DNA sequence: TTGAAAGCGCTAACAG
DNA sequence: CTGTTAGCGCTTTCAA
């Protein structure tokens, strides 16, 4: 069965391609009767327009790309929902790419996206990413970019993120007020601005309460579960072990719990734990973990909405808009 | 800056479009010298081929679609990783669509995918989906489909899933051996074959141990967290409350834990809980939850690999292959 | 209100 | 080894 295309329809109806094309999109130029005939046959033959022919001709793809470090993280899974819901409403398709926190891969992916395959791109950068050059390169090619959550410092890109500095501060303050004096901060990157914002908030609280700053309390984790487990274990086994832990991402909370379990350290008696996360199981962990809970769905939604705003050029110069949505500290048993 | 395309390159090099095209794909017909010149200019002008022009011409898109009920579930997030890793290796792009368990949406999405936008489709069906008609329709249109995890009974589609019947049986048997006599099964659908397979395994164990079958113990949940919470709560509050619970999907485990907490029911003393899940936090819940752990990454990988096999028509008739990967019962504190 | 024709950027068959 | 040419299926002037 040969695919039915516009030509097939046109031939069978004794019309020209152009007329059929216009009829299919309900153009005002076409008579109601003709439209009816065209629609009827299209339905009958189950005509589906070829997406790429149309994209090629119109130079737009009705597709956006979503570039993520990973997907097995509650934040990102929920953010995808927000993004997808907006895209679906707009009739857009979503290409998903995972960088696995790898900068080279991220760069390669963004470079490929210059191909006209997408009209715009949403990015949450990898932990290894330091410079925005690959992002600017894409923008220079006429593909708008919106960063979300994992944004880059000092870029002129549109961005949606949360109040990381403030949350780092509030969470640390909370730990201090619950009696912690040696609070470890678990980072996943030395350069990621979001992680550093949280760290700066942490430092501000430390300063404010005049706790001794301690380099050993700043633990840089990475993408290897084994490495992270070892690093946290080392810290929690040391003589000078921390009595509080602030995890900058979800998986580090889980690793910390595992380490505490292995070392028979009681949470919160021996060490208090808080972290950035929207784990649905946060409240039923043993003990329930205090979290800084990000509005993941809303961030995804806002990022997608902003991208469409740029695509539709409604607003004047939304290319540099920065949107900040607030997170909330949810205190539970671990602190 | 106008986009550089093949014509631009050809003009600047004094070559024909055809030659440039061939040179770019390293065709044996082209001299090394010419290739060098073409490549050099392409690099210099940062030439990126237009994906849609090529797709239109070759009638293939180097793109697959991934149609999922949801993404905020450990199983699906990890499966995406498996799928994406295979796709990336093959140089394919991945379009992601969420049905939110809604059949009409699933149908609409699959219908759209007849547009030539993708070369193949991976589907895990919605809880509402009963018939495979919309899937066959896509296949009839020449788009191969592979179902994974949430497969459909009695289809002639390629499928990758796990040994659900056996796992339902083993998990139920385990609960019985730990002393349960009234085991509730939490379903998310009356028609989903995967859920029913698990249920049949459950029933087999019940029969084998001659426990009284009880309709009230079969609790059908749905997509509404509120409804599920209420249904489970009602059951666990009843006089005849179950002493064991088998949850057919991850989120129902979490809901069950929340309900037990609210009702002050001790797990495992008052009620034992097990469920299908690969929650990374399973071991640090309070108490750690016994799970039937599916090889999510491998399932995703296998599904994608099977799809590519079909696309490449290597094998003879893989269109009807059924692959079953085994899950494992991981016994923890909740039972 | 409809038709004719050009062309989006690329590929592939065929000719030279 | 390189060039010419004819589309892939659709949209969009412009003409009728």
PDB file of N, CA, C and O (backbone and C1' of nucleotides) in Angstrom, chain C:
ATOM      1  P    DT C   1     -14.974  31.518  -1.898  1.00  0.00           P
ATOM      2  O5'  DT C   1     -14.168  30.590  -2.927  1.00  0.00           O
ATOM      3  C5'  DT C   1     -14.893  29.870  -3.884  1.00  0.00           C
ATOM      4  C4'  DT C   1     -13.925  29.437  -4.924  1.00  0.00           C
ATOM      5  C3'  DT C   1     -12.948  28.325  -4.495  1.00  0.00           C
ATOM      6  O3'  DT C   1     -13.372  27.140  -5.134  1.00  0.00           O
ATOM      7  C1'  DT C   1     -11.909  29.992  -5.848  1.00  0.00           C
ATOM      8  P    DT C   2     -12.670  25.811  -5.035  1.00  0.00           P
ATOM      9  O5'  DT C   2     -11.485  25.987  -6.070  1.00  0.00           O
ATOM     10  C5'  DT C   2     -11.654  25.539  -7.402  1.00  0.00           C
ATOM     11  C4'  DT C   2     -10.406  25.852  -8.180  1.00  0.00           C
ATOM     12  C3'  DT C   2      -9.266  24.847  -8.011  1.00  0.00           C
ATOM     13  O3'  DT C   2      -9.241  24.062  -9.182  1.00  0.00           O
ATOM     14  C1'  DT C   2      -8.495  27.107  -8.174  1.00  0.00           C
ATOM     15  P    DG C   3      -8.063  22.993  -9.340  1.00  0.00           P
ATOM     16  O5'  DG C   3      -6.934  23.862 -10.060  1.00  0.00           O
ATOM     17  C5'  DG C   3      -7.249  24.523 -11.272  1.00  0.00           C
ATOM     18  C4'  DG C   3      -5.984  25.033 -11.924  1.00  0.00           C
ATOM     19  C3'  DG C   3      -4.833  24.018 -11.959  1.00  0.00           C
ATOM     20  O3'  DG C   3      -4.196  24.140 -13.229  1.00  0.00           O
ATOM     21  C1'  DG C   3      -4.147  25.947 -10.761  1.00  0.00           C
ATOM     22  P    DA C   4      -3.093  23.123 -13.672  1.00  0.00           P
ATOM     23  O5'  DA C   4      -1.838  24.057 -13.910  1.00  0.00           O
ATOM     24  C5'  DA C   4      -1.991  25.466 -14.081  1.00  0.00           C
ATOM     25  C4'  DA C   4      -0.617  26.118 -14.093  1.00  0.00           C
ATOM     26  C3'  DA C   4       0.553  25.159 -14.294  1.00  0.00           C
ATOM     27  O3'  DA C   4       1.550  25.863 -15.004  1.00  0.00           O
ATOM     28  C1'  DA C   4       0.725  26.156 -12.156  1.00  0.00           C
ATOM     29  P    DA C   5       2.960  25.148 -15.351  1.00  0.00           P
ATOM     30  O5'  DA C   5       3.885  25.709 -14.183  1.00  0.00           O
ATOM     31  C5'  DA C   5       3.797  27.105 -13.854  1.00  0.00           C
ATOM     32  C4'  DA C   5       4.884  27.426 -12.843  1.00  0.00           C
ATOM     33  C3'  DA C   5       6.121  26.530 -12.964  1.00  0.00           C
ATOM     34  O3'  DA C   5       7.235  27.299 -12.590  1.00  0.00           O
ATOM     35  C1'  DA C   5       5.197  26.276 -10.840  1.00  0.00           C
ATOM     36  P    DA C   6       8.724  26.818 -12.933  1.00  0.00           P
ATOM     37  O5'  DA C   6       9.536  27.516 -11.754  1.00  0.00           O
ATOM     38  C5'  DA C   6       9.002  28.685 -11.128  1.00  0.00           C
ATOM     39  C4'  DA C   6       9.415  28.668  -9.667  1.00  0.00           C
ATOM     40  C3'  DA C   6      10.776  28.015  -9.428  1.00  0.00           C
ATOM     41  O3'  DA C   6      11.498  28.812  -8.512  1.00  0.00           O
ATOM     42  C1'  DA C   6       9.150  26.972  -8.092  1.00  0.00           C
ATOM     43  P    DG C   7      13.054  28.574  -8.358  1.00  0.00           P
ATOM     44  O5'  DG C   7      13.107  27.915  -6.914  1.00  0.00           O
ATOM     45  C5'  DG C   7      12.427  28.555  -5.832  1.00  0.00           C
ATOM     46  C4'  DG C   7      12.419  27.603  -4.672  1.00  0.00           C
ATOM     47  C3'  DG C   7      13.726  26.802  -4.525  1.00  0.00           C
ATOM     48  O3'  DG C   7      14.072  26.775  -3.160  1.00  0.00           O
ATOM     49  C1'  DG C   7      11.905  25.358  -4.522  1.00  0.00           C
ATOM     50  P    DC C   8      15.566  26.840  -2.743  1.00  0.00           P
ATOM     51  O5'  DC C   8      15.456  26.442  -1.211  1.00  0.00           O
ATOM     52  C5'  DC C   8      14.547  27.067  -0.325  1.00  0.00           C
ATOM     53  C4'  DC C   8      14.172  26.075   0.764  1.00  0.00           C
ATOM     54  C3'  DC C   8      15.287  25.072   1.060  1.00  0.00           C
ATOM     55  O3'  DC C   8      16.016  25.539   2.194  1.00  0.00           O
ATOM     56  C1'  DC C   8      13.141  23.980   0.774  1.00  0.00           C
ATOM     57  P    DG C   9      17.545  25.906   2.097  1.00  0.00           P
ATOM     58  O5'  DG C   9      18.203  24.464   2.108  1.00  0.00           O
ATOM     59  C5'  DG C   9      18.044  23.637   3.246  1.00  0.00           C
ATOM     60  C4'  DG C   9      18.454  22.232   2.862  1.00  0.00           C
ATOM     61  C3'  DG C   9      19.866  22.109   2.299  1.00  0.00           C
ATOM     62  O3'  DG C   9      20.568  21.225   3.147  1.00  0.00           O
ATOM     63  C1'  DG C   9      18.297  20.909   0.975  1.00  0.00           C
ATOM     64  P    DC C  10      21.929  20.556   2.787  1.00  0.00           P
ATOM     65  O5'  DC C  10      21.424  19.186   2.163  1.00  0.00           O
ATOM     66  C5'  DC C  10      20.751  18.270   3.011  1.00  0.00           C
ATOM     67  C4'  DC C  10      20.257  17.100   2.200  1.00  0.00           C
ATOM     68  C3'  DC C  10      21.380  16.251   1.607  1.00  0.00           C
ATOM     69  O3'  DC C  10      21.359  14.988   2.254  1.00  0.00           O
ATOM     70  C1'  DC C  10      19.659  16.720   0.005  1.00  0.00           C
ATOM     71  P    DT C  11      22.513  13.962   1.921  1.00  0.00           P
ATOM     72  O5'  DT C  11      21.852  13.124   0.732  1.00  0.00           O
ATOM     73  C5'  DT C  11      20.704  12.357   1.028  1.00  0.00           C
ATOM     74  C4'  DT C  11      20.264  11.632  -0.210  1.00  0.00           C
ATOM     75  C3'  DT C  11      21.280  10.642  -0.778  1.00  0.00           C
ATOM     76  O3'  DT C  11      20.537   9.487  -1.069  1.00  0.00           O
ATOM     77  C1'  DT C  11      20.576  12.124  -2.466  1.00  0.00           C
ATOM     78  P    DA C  12      21.232   8.092  -1.198  1.00  0.00           P
ATOM     79  O5'  DA C  12      20.928   7.772  -2.722  1.00  0.00           O
ATOM     80  C5'  DA C  12      19.602   7.955  -3.201  1.00  0.00           C
ATOM     81  C4'  DA C  12      19.612   7.775  -4.692  1.00  0.00           C
ATOM     82  C3'  DA C  12      20.650   6.765  -5.184  1.00  0.00           C
ATOM     83  O3'  DA C  12      20.117   6.166  -6.344  1.00  0.00           O
ATOM     84  C1'  DA C  12      21.152   8.846  -6.086  1.00  0.00           C
ATOM     85  P    DA C  13      20.576   4.675  -6.690  1.00  0.00           P
ATOM     86  O5'  DA C  13      20.089   4.573  -8.206  1.00  0.00           O
ATOM     87  C5'  DA C  13      18.896   5.247  -8.611  1.00  0.00           C
ATOM     88  C4'  DA C  13      19.125   5.908  -9.955  1.00  0.00           C
ATOM     89  C3'  DA C  13      19.982   5.067 -10.913  1.00  0.00           C
ATOM     90  O3'  DA C  13      19.337   5.010 -12.180  1.00  0.00           O
ATOM     91  C1'  DA C  13      20.903   7.242 -10.677  1.00  0.00           C
ATOM     92  P    DC C  14      19.869   4.025 -13.319  1.00  0.00           P
ATOM     93  O5'  DC C  14      20.601   5.043 -14.268  1.00  0.00           O
ATOM     94  C5'  DC C  14      19.949   6.267 -14.627  1.00  0.00           C
ATOM     95  C4'  DC C  14      20.986   7.207 -15.195  1.00  0.00           C
ATOM     96  C3'  DC C  14      21.948   6.537 -16.162  1.00  0.00           C
ATOM     97  O3'  DC C  14      21.731   7.069 -17.465  1.00  0.00           O
ATOM     98  C1'  DC C  14      23.068   8.001 -14.660  1.00  0.00           C
ATOM     99  P    DA C  15      22.630   6.590 -18.709  1.00  0.00           P
ATOM    100  O5'  DA C  15      23.420   7.940 -18.958  1.00  0.00           O
ATOM    101  C5'  DA C  15      22.913   9.164 -18.430  1.00  0.00           C
ATOM    102  C4'  DA C  15      23.898  10.288 -18.721  1.00  0.00           C
ATOM    103  C3'  DA C  15      24.841  10.030 -19.892  1.00  0.00           C
ATOM    104  O3'  DA C  15      25.025  11.268 -20.571  1.00  0.00           O
ATOM    105  C1'  DA C  15      26.100  10.269 -17.885  1.00  0.00           C
ATOM    106  P    DG C  16      25.989  11.352 -21.850  1.00  0.00           P
ATOM    107  O5'  DG C  16      27.381  11.815 -21.255  1.00  0.00           O
ATOM    108  C5'  DG C  16      27.565  13.187 -20.877  1.00  0.00           C
ATOM    109  C4'  DG C  16      28.893  13.301 -20.177  1.00  0.00           C
ATOM    110  C3'  DG C  16      30.094  13.063 -21.088  1.00  0.00           C
ATOM    111  O3'  DG C  16      30.846  14.263 -21.165  1.00  0.00           O
ATOM    112  C1'  DG C  16      30.339  11.986 -18.992  1.00  0.00           C
TER     113       DG C  16
END
